[in-house]
Coordinates of C-alpha atoms and ligand atoms in Angstrom, one line a residue:
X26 CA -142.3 -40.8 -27.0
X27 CA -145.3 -40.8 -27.6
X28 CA -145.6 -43.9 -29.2
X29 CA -149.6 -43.1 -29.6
X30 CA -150.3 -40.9 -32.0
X31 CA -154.4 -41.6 -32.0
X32 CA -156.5 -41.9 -29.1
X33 CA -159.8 -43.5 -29.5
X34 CA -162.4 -43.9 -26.6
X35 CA -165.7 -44.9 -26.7
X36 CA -168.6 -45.0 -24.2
X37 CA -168.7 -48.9 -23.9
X38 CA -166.4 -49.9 -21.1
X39 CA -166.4 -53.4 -22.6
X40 CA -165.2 -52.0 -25.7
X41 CA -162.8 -49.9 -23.5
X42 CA -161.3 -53.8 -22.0
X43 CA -161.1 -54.7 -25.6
X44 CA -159.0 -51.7 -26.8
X45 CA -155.6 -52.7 -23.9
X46 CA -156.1 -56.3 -24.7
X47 CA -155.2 -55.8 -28.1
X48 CA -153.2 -53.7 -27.8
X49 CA -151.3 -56.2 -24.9
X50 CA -151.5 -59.0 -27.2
X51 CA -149.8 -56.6 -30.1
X52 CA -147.2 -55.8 -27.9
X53 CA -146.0 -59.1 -26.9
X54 CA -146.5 -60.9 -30.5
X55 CA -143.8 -57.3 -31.1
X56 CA -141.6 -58.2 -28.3
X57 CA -141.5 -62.5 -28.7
X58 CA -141.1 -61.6 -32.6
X59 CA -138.1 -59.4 -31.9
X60 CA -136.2 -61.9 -28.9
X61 CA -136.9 -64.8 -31.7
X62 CA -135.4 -62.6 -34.6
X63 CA -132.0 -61.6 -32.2
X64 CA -131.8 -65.0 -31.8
X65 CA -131.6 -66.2 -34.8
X66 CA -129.5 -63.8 -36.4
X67 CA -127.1 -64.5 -33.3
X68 CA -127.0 -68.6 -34.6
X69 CA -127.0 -66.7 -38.2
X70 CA -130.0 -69.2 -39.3
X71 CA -132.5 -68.2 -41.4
X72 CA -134.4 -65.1 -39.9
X73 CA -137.9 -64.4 -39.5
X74 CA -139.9 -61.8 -41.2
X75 CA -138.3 -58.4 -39.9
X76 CA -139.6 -57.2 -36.6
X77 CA -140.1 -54.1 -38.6
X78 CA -142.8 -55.6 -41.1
X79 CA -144.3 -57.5 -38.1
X80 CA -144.7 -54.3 -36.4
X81 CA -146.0 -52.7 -39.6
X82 CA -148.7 -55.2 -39.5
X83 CA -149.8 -55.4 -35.7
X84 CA -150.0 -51.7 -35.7
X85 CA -152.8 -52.1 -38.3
X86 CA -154.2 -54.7 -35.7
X87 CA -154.7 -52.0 -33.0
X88 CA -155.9 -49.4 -35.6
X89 CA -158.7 -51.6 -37.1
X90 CA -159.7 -52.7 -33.3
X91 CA -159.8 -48.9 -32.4
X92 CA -161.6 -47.9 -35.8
X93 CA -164.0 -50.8 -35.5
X94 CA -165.1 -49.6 -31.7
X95 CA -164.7 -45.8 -32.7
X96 CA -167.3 -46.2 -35.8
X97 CA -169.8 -48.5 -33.9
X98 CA -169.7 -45.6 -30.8
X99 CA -170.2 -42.8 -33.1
X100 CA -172.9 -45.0 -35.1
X101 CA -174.9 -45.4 -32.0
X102 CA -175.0 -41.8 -30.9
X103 CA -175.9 -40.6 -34.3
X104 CA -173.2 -38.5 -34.8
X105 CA -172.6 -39.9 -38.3
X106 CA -174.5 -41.4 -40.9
X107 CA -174.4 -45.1 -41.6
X108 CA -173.2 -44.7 -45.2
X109 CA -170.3 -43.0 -43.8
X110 CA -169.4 -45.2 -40.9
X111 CA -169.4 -48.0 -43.3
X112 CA -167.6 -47.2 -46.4
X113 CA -164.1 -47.0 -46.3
X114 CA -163.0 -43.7 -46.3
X115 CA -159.6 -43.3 -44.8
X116 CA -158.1 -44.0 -41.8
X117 CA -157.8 -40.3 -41.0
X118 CA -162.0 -40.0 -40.4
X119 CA -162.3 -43.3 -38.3
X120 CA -159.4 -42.5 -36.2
X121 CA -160.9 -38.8 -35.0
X122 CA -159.4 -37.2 -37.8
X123 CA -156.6 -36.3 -35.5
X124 CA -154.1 -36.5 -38.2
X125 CA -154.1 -37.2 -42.0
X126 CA -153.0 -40.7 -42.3
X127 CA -152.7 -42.6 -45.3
X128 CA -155.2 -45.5 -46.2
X129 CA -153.0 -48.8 -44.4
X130 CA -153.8 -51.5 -47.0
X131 CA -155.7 -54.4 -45.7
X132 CA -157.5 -51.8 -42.6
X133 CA -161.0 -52.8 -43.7
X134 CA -160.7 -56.2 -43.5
X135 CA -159.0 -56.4 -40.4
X136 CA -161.8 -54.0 -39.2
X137 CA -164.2 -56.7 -40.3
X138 CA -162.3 -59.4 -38.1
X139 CA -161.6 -56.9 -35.2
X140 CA -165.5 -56.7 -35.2
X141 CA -166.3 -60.1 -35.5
X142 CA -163.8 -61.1 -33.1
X143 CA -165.0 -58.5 -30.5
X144 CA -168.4 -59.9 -30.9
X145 CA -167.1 -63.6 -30.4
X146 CA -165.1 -62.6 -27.1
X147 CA -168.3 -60.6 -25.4
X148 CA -170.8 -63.5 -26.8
X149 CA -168.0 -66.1 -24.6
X150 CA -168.3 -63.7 -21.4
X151 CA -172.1 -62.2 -21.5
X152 CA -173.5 -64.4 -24.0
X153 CA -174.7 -67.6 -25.1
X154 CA -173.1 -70.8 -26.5
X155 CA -175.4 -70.3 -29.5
X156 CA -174.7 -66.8 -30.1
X157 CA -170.6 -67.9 -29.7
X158 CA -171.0 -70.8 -32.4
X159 CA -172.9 -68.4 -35.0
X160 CA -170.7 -65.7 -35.4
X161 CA -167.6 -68.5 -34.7
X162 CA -169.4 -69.7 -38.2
X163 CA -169.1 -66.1 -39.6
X164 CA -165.7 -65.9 -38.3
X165 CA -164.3 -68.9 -39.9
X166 CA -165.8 -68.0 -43.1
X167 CA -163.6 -64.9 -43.4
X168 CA -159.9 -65.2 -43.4
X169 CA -159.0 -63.3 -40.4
X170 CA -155.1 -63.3 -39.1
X171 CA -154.7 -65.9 -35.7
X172 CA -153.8 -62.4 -33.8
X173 CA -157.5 -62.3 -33.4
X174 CA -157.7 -65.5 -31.8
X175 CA -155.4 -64.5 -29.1
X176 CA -157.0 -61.1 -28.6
X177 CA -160.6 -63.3 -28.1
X178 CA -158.3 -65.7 -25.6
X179 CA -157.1 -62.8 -23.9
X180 CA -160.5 -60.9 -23.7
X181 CA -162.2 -64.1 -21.8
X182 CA -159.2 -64.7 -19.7
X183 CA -159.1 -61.0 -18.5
X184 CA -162.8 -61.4 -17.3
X185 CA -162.2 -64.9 -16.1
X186 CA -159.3 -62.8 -13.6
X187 CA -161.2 -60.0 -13.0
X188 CA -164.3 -60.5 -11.8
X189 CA -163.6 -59.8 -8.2
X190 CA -164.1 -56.9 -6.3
X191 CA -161.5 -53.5 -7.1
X192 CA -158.8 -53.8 -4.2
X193 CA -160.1 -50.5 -2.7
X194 CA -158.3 -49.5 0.4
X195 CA -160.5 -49.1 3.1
X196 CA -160.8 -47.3 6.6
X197 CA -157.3 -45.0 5.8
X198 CA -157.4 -41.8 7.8
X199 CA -155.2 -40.3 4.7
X200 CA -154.7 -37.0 5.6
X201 CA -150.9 -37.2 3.7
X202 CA -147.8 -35.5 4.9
X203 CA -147.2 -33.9 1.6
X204 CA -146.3 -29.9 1.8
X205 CA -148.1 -27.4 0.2
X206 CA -146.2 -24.5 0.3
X207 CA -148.6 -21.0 1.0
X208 CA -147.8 -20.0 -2.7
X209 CA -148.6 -23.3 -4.3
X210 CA -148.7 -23.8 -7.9
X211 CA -151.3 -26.5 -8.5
X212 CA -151.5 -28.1 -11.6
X213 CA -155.2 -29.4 -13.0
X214 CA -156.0 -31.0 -15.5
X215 CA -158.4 -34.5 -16.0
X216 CA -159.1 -37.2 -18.5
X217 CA -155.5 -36.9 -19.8
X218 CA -154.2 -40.5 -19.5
X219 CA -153.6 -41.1 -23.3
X220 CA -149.9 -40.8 -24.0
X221 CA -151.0 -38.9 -27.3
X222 CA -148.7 -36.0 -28.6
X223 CA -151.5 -33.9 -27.5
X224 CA -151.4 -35.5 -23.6
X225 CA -147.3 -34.8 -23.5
X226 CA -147.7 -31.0 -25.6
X227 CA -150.4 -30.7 -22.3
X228 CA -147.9 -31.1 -19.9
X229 CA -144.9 -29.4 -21.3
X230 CA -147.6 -25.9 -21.5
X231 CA -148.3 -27.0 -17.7
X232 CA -144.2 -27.4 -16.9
X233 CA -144.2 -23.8 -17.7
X234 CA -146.1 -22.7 -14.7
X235 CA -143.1 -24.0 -12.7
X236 CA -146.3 -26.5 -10.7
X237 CA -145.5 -27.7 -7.3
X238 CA -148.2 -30.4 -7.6
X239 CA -149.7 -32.2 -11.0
X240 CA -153.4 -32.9 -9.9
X241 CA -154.7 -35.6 -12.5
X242 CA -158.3 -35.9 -11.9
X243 CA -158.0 -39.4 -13.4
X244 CA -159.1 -41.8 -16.6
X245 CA -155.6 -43.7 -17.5
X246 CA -156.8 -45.6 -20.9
X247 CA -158.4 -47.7 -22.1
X248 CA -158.4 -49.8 -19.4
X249 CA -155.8 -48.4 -16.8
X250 CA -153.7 -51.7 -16.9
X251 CA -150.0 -51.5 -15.4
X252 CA -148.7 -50.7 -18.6
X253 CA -151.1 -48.2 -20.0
X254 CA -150.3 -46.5 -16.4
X255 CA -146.3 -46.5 -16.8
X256 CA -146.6 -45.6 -20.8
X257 CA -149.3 -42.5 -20.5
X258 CA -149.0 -41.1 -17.2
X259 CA -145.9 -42.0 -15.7
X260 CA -143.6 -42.2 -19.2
X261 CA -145.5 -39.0 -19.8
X262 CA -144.5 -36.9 -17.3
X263 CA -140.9 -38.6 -17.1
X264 CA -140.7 -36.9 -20.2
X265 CA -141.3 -33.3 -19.6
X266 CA -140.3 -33.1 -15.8
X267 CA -136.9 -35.5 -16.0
X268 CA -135.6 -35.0 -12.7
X269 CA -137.4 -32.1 -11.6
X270 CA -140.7 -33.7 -11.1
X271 CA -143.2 -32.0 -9.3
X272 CA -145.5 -34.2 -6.6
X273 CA -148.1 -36.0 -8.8
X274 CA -151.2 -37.3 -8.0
X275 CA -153.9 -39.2 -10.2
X276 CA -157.6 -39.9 -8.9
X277 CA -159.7 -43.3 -9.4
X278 CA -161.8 -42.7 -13.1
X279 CA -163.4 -45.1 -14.4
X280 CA -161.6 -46.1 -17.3
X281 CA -158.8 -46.6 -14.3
X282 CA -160.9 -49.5 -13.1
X283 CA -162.0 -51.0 -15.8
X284 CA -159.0 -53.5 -15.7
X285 CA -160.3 -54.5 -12.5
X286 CA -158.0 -51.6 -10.8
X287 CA -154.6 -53.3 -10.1
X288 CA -152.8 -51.3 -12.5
X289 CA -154.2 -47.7 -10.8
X290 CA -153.2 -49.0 -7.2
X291 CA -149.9 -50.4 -8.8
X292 CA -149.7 -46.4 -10.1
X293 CA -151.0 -45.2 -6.3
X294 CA -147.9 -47.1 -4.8
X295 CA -145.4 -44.8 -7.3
X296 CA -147.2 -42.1 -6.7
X297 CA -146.7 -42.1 -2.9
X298 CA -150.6 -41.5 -2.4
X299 CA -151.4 -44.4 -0.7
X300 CA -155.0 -45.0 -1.5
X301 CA -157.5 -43.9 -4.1
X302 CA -158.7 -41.0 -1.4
X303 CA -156.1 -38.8 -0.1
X304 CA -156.5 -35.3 1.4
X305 CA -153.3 -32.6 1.1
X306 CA -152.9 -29.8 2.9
X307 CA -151.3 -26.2 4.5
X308 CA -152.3 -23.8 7.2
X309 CA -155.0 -22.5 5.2
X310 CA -156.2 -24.5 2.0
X311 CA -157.4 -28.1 2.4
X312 CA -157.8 -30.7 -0.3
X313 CA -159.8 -33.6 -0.6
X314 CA -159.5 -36.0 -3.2
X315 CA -162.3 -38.6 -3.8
X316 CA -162.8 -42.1 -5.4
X317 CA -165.8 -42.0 -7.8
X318 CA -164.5 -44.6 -10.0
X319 CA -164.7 -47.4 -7.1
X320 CA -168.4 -47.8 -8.3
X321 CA -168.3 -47.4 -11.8
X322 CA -165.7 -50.0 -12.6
X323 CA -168.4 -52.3 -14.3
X324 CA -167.7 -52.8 -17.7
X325 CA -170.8 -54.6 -18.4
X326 CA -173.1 -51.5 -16.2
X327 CA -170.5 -49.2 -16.7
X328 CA -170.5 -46.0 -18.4
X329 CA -173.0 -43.0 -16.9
X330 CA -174.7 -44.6 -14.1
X331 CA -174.5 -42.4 -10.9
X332 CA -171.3 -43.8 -9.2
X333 CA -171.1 -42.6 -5.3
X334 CA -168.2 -43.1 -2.7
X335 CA -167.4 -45.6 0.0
X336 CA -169.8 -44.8 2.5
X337 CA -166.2 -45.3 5.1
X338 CA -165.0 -43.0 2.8
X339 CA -167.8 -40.4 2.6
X340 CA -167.9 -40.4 6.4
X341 CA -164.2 -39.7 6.3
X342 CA -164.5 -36.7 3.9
X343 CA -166.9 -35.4 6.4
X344 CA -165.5 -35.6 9.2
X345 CA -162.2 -33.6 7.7
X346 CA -164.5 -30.6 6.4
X347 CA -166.2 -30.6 10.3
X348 CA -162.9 -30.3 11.6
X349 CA -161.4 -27.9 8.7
X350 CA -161.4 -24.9 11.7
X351 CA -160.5 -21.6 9.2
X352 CA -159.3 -23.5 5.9
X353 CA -160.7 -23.3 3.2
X354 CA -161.7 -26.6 1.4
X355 CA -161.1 -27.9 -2.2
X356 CA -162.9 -31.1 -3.3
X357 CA -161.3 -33.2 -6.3
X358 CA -163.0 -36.4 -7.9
X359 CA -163.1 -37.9 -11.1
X360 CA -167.2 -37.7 -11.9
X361 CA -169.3 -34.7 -11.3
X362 CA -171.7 -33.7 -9.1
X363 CA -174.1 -32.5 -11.8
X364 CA -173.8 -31.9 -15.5
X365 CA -175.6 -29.4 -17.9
X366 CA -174.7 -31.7 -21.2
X367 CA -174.4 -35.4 -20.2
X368 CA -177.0 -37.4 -18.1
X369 CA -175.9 -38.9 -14.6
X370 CA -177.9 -42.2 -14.2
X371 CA -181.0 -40.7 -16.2
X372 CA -180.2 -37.5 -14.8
X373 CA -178.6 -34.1 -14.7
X374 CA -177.7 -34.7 -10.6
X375 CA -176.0 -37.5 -9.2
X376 CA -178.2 -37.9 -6.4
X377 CA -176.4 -41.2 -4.7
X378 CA -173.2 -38.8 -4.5
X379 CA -175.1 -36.0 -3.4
X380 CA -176.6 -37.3 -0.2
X381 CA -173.1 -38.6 1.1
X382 CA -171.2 -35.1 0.9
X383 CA -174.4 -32.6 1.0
X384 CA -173.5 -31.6 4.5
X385 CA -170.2 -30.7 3.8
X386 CA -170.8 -29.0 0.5
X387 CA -171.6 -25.3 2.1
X388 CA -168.0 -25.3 3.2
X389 CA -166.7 -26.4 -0.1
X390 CA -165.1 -23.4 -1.8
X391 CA -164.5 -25.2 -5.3
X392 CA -165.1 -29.1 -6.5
X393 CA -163.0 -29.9 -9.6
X394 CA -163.9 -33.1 -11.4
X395 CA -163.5 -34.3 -14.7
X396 CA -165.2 -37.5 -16.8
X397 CA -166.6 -35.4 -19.8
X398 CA -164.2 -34.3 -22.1
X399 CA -164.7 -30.6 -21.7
X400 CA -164.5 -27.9 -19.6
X401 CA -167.4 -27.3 -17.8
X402 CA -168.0 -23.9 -15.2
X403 CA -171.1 -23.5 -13.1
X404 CA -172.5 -21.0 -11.3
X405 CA -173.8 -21.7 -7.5
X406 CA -175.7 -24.9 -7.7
X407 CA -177.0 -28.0 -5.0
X408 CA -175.4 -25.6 -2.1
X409 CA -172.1 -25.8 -3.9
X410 CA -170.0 -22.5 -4.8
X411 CA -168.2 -23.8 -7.6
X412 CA -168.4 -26.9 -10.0
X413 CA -165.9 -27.2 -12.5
X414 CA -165.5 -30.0 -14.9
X415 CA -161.7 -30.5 -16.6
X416 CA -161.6 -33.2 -18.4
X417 CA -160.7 -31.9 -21.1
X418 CA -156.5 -32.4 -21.4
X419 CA -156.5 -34.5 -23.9
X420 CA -159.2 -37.0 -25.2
X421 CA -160.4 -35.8 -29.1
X422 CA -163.9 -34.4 -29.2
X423 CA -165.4 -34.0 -32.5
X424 CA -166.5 -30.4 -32.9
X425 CA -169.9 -30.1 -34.8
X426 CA -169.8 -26.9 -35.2
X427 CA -172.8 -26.0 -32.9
X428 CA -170.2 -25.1 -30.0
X429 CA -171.2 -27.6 -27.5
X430 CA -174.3 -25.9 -26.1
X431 CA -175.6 -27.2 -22.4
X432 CA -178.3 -29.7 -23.2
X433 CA -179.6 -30.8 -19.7
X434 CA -182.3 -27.8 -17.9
X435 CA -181.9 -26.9 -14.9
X436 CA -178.2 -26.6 -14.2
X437 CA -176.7 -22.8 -13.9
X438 CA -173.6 -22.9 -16.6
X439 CA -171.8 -20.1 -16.3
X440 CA -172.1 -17.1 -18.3
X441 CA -169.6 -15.1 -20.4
X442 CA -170.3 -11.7 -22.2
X443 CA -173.8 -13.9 -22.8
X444 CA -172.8 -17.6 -24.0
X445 CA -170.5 -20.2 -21.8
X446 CA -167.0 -20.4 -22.0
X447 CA -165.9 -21.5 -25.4
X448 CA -162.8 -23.3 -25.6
X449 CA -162.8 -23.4 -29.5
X450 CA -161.7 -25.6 -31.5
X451 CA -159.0 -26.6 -34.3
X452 CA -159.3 -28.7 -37.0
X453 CA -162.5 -30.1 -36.6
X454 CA -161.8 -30.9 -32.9
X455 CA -161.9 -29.1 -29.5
X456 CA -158.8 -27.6 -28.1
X457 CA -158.1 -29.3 -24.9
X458 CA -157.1 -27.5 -21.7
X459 CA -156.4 -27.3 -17.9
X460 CA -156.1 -25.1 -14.4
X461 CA -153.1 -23.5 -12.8
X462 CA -154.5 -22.8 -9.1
X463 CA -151.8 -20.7 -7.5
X464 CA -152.4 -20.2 -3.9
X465 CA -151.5 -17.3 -2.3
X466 CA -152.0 -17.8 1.7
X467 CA -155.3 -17.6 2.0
X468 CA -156.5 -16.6 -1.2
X469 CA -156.3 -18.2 -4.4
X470 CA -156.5 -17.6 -8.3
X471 CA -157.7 -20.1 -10.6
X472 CA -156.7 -19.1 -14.2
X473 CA -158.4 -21.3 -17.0
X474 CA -155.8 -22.4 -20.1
X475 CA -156.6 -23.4 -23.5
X476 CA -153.9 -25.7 -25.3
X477 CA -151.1 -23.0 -26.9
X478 CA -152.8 -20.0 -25.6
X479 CA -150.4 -17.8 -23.5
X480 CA -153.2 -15.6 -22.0
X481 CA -156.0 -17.1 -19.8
X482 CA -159.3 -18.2 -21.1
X483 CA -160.8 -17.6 -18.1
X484 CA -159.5 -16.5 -14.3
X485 CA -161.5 -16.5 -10.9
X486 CA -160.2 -15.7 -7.5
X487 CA -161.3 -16.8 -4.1
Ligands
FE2_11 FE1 -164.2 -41.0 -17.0

C-alpha cells in the first residue's frame, strides 16, 4: 500500500475507460498466472515463467498505456513540444515526472502498441469498419504482445455493457441520520481517488486533525470501477484510520461515472450514503451534497461540457434551503459553479447548473466543489458568498512556472497581499492540499492546508 506509485489522467474520458481496462486485464493475466504457477509447483511439474517476471512485464503494460495517453493529452494542449513527446526520454518525464524511474526496457514499443491498440478499440466502438481494418493492418505489422488483444476485447465489451443509463437513484428525500456534532471537524478534500503515495500521505496529514467526517468531493480513477473504488478510496483510508474510521462520504465526479457508475453506487452502499445526493446535518449547520457527475458520465461528450443536476434533485435541494429556518447552509458538489482558469461548456459559468439552484444560492454560506486540480477561492460572485474549488488532494499538475494565473475574465478570484492564493509547488509539480472546517455551534473556521505544511495557507471564518 499503495500499490500506485504514478497517477496519470487525461482530459479524454475515453482514454480515462482505457486506462482501468488495462489495468483490469493486467491484473487478472497477474492473478490466473499466479493460481496456474501454485498449481503447478503443488503437482511439482514444470512451472511457468515466475509470477514475478510476469508481473515485471504487465506493469510495463499499464505504464506504456498510461505514457501513451499522458503524452497524446499533453501533445494536444500544447504543453510540450512534439519532439519531446515523441522521443524516448525516460519514463520519469512521460509519467508526470513524479518520481525518477529508470528507463523499463521494451517501454517504447509497448507505447507504440498501447497506441495502436487504443486506436483499434475506439475505431470498434465510435468508428468505422474501414478505419478498424487499417490500423488492424498497422497493428499486425508490428509485433505487439496478445495482452493488447484482450485490453481491445475488453475495451469493446465494456461499452457493449455500459451503454445504459447511470443507475441514479431517484426521488430520495435523503436528509441522513448521520450526527454532526456542534464542534465538528470536517474533513475536505476533492479529486483524490488515486491510491498514489501522495493520496494516502493526504490523508494521514488529514488524520491529524482528529476529523469527525472525510468529505471527498469525488473523481475515484480512472474510471471509478468496483476495484479502483475498494483499492484508492476505501483501501486508502483503511490504511490510515484502521479501526478508528471517521464517517466518510464521496460525491458523484465524473471520472466516477465513467464506468457506467456501478462501481461509485457499489462504494455509496459501503459508505452508508445511500444515493449520490445526501444532505447531513445539526441544529445549526446544514449540508447538501450534490450529483454533478450524473450528466457528465459520457465518455464519448465527456470532459468540460456544463453538467447540471437531476431536475428531482434540484427541486429537492431547494426545497431543504426553503425550509433551512436559522441554519446555515453548506453546498458540496463535484463540478463548479464557475471557474476563472478552465472553460464550463464554452464558458466561465455553468449556466444549466446555475438556473436549478439560483434561488437558493443567497442562503448558501459556502459551495465547495472540486473537478480542477487546484485550489480555487472566489470572492462574492452569481449571488453566491463563497466558491471554493478543492480538487487539488492529489492528481499531479505540472507546474510551468507561471504560477497558474486565472485565465477566464470576469470571475472575482480572491486576492492575497495582491496575487491569488499560491499553493506552490515542488519538484516541478504543485503541492496538493485540502480543508479542515471545524464547526463551532454556529460559527465556523475554514483553515486552507498545503501538503506537509503545519501552519495554514489560508483561514476564513463564518
Ligand atoms: Fe472531475
Amino acid at each position: 500500500m499503495p500499490k500506485h506509485r504514478h497517477i496519470v489522467t487525461v482530459r479524454d474520458p475515453r482514454d480515462s475507460v482505457w486506462q482501468s481496462v488495462v489495468e483490469r486485464v493486467a491484473k487478472r493475466e497477474a492473478q490466473q498466472a499466479a493460481v496456474a504457477h501454485r498449481a503447478a509447483t503443488a503437482m511439482q511439474a514444470p512451472a511457468p515463467s515466475a509470477p514475478s517476471a510476469l508481473q515485471a512485464h504487465l506493469d510495463t503494460m499499464v505504464e506504456a498505456a498510461n505514457a501513451q495517453v499522458f503524452d497524446r493529452d499533453e501533445l494536444a494542449q500544447g504543453r510540450i513540444p512534439e519532439s519531446f513527446a515523441l522521443a524516448p526520454q525516460g519514463a520519469a518525464r512521460s509519467l508526470g515526472g513524479v518520481a525518477a524511474t529508470p528507463m523499463v526496457s521494451g517501454l517504447e514499443s509497448a507505447k507504440r502498441c498501447a497506441s495502436l491498440s487504443l486506436q483499434i478499440a475506439k475505431a470498434k466502438v465510435f468508428g468505422t469498419d474501414g478505419q478498424v481494418q487499417v490500423l488492424q493492418n498497422a497493428f499486425d505489422f508490428n509485433v505487439c504482445d496478445p495482452f493488447w488483444v484482450k485490453c481491445v476485447n475488453e475495451y469493446v465489451t465494456h461499452f457493449q455493457l455500459n451503454g445504459d443509463k447511470i443507475p441514479y437513484r431517484a426521488g430520495l428525500d435523503n436528509l441522513l441520520p448521520t450526527p454532526v456534532s456542534a464542534n465538528a471537524t470536517i474533513a475536505l478534500f476533492g479529486d483524490w481517488g488515486t491510491g498514489t503515495q501522495d493520496a494516502l500521505d493526504l490523508l494521514q496529514q488529514i488524520k491529524g486533525f482528529k476529523p469527525d467526517i472525510l468529505m471527498h468531493l469525488g473523481d475515484v480513477y480512472y474510471s471509478g470501477t468496483q476495484d479502483e473504488m475498494q483499492e484508492r478510496f476505501l483501501d486508502v483510508c483503511e490504511s490510515v484510520f484502521g479501526a478508528s474510521m471517521p464517517t466518510r462520504f464521496s460525491l458523484s465526479g465524473n471520472h466516477d461515472m465513467y464506468s457506467g457508475g456501478e462501481g461509485y453506487y457499489w462504494l455509496v452502499d459501503q459508505l452508508d450514503q445511500r444515493a449520490s445526493y445526501f444532505a447531513i446535518q445539526n441544529d445549526d449547520w446544514l449540508f447538501i451534497a450534490m450529483d454533478t457527475g450524473v450528466h457528465d458520465f459520457d465518455p464519448i461528450q465527456g470532459g468540460s461540457s456544463a453538467t447540471f443536476l437531476m431536475s428531482s434533485e434540484a427541486s429537492w435541494v431547494n426545497q431543504l434551503v426553503a425550509n433551512k429556518g436559522n441554519k446555515k447552509v453548506v453546498f458540496l458538489s463535484h463540478h463548479p459553479l464557475f471557474s476563472a482558469y478552465d472553460p464550463i461548456g464554452g464558458s466561465s459559468l455553468n449556466p444549466v447548473l446555475l438556473s436549478q439552484i439560483q434561488d437558493s444560492l443567497p442562503q448558501v454560506t459556502a459551495w465547495f466543489w472540486g473537478h480542477e486540480h487546484r485550489l480555487g477561492v472566489y470572492d462574492p460572485f452569481q449571488n453566491l458568498q463563497r466558491g471554493r474549488c478543492l480538487g487539488h488532494a492529489a492528481v499531479p499538475v505540472f507546474a510551468d512556472g507561471t504560477g497558474d494565473p486565472p485565465k477566464l475574465a470576469g470571475v472575482p478570484v480572491f486576492h492575497q497581499n495582491g496575487k491569488p492564493l499560491d499553493m506552490g509547488a515542488a519538484d516541478g509539480i504543485f503541492k496538493h492540499g485540502f480543508a479542515i472546517m471545524t464547526l463551532n455551534g454556529q460559527s465556523a473556521n475554514v483553515s486552507y492546508y498545503r501538503q506537509g505544511d503545519t501552519d495554514p495557507l489560508w483561514q476564513e471564518s463564518y
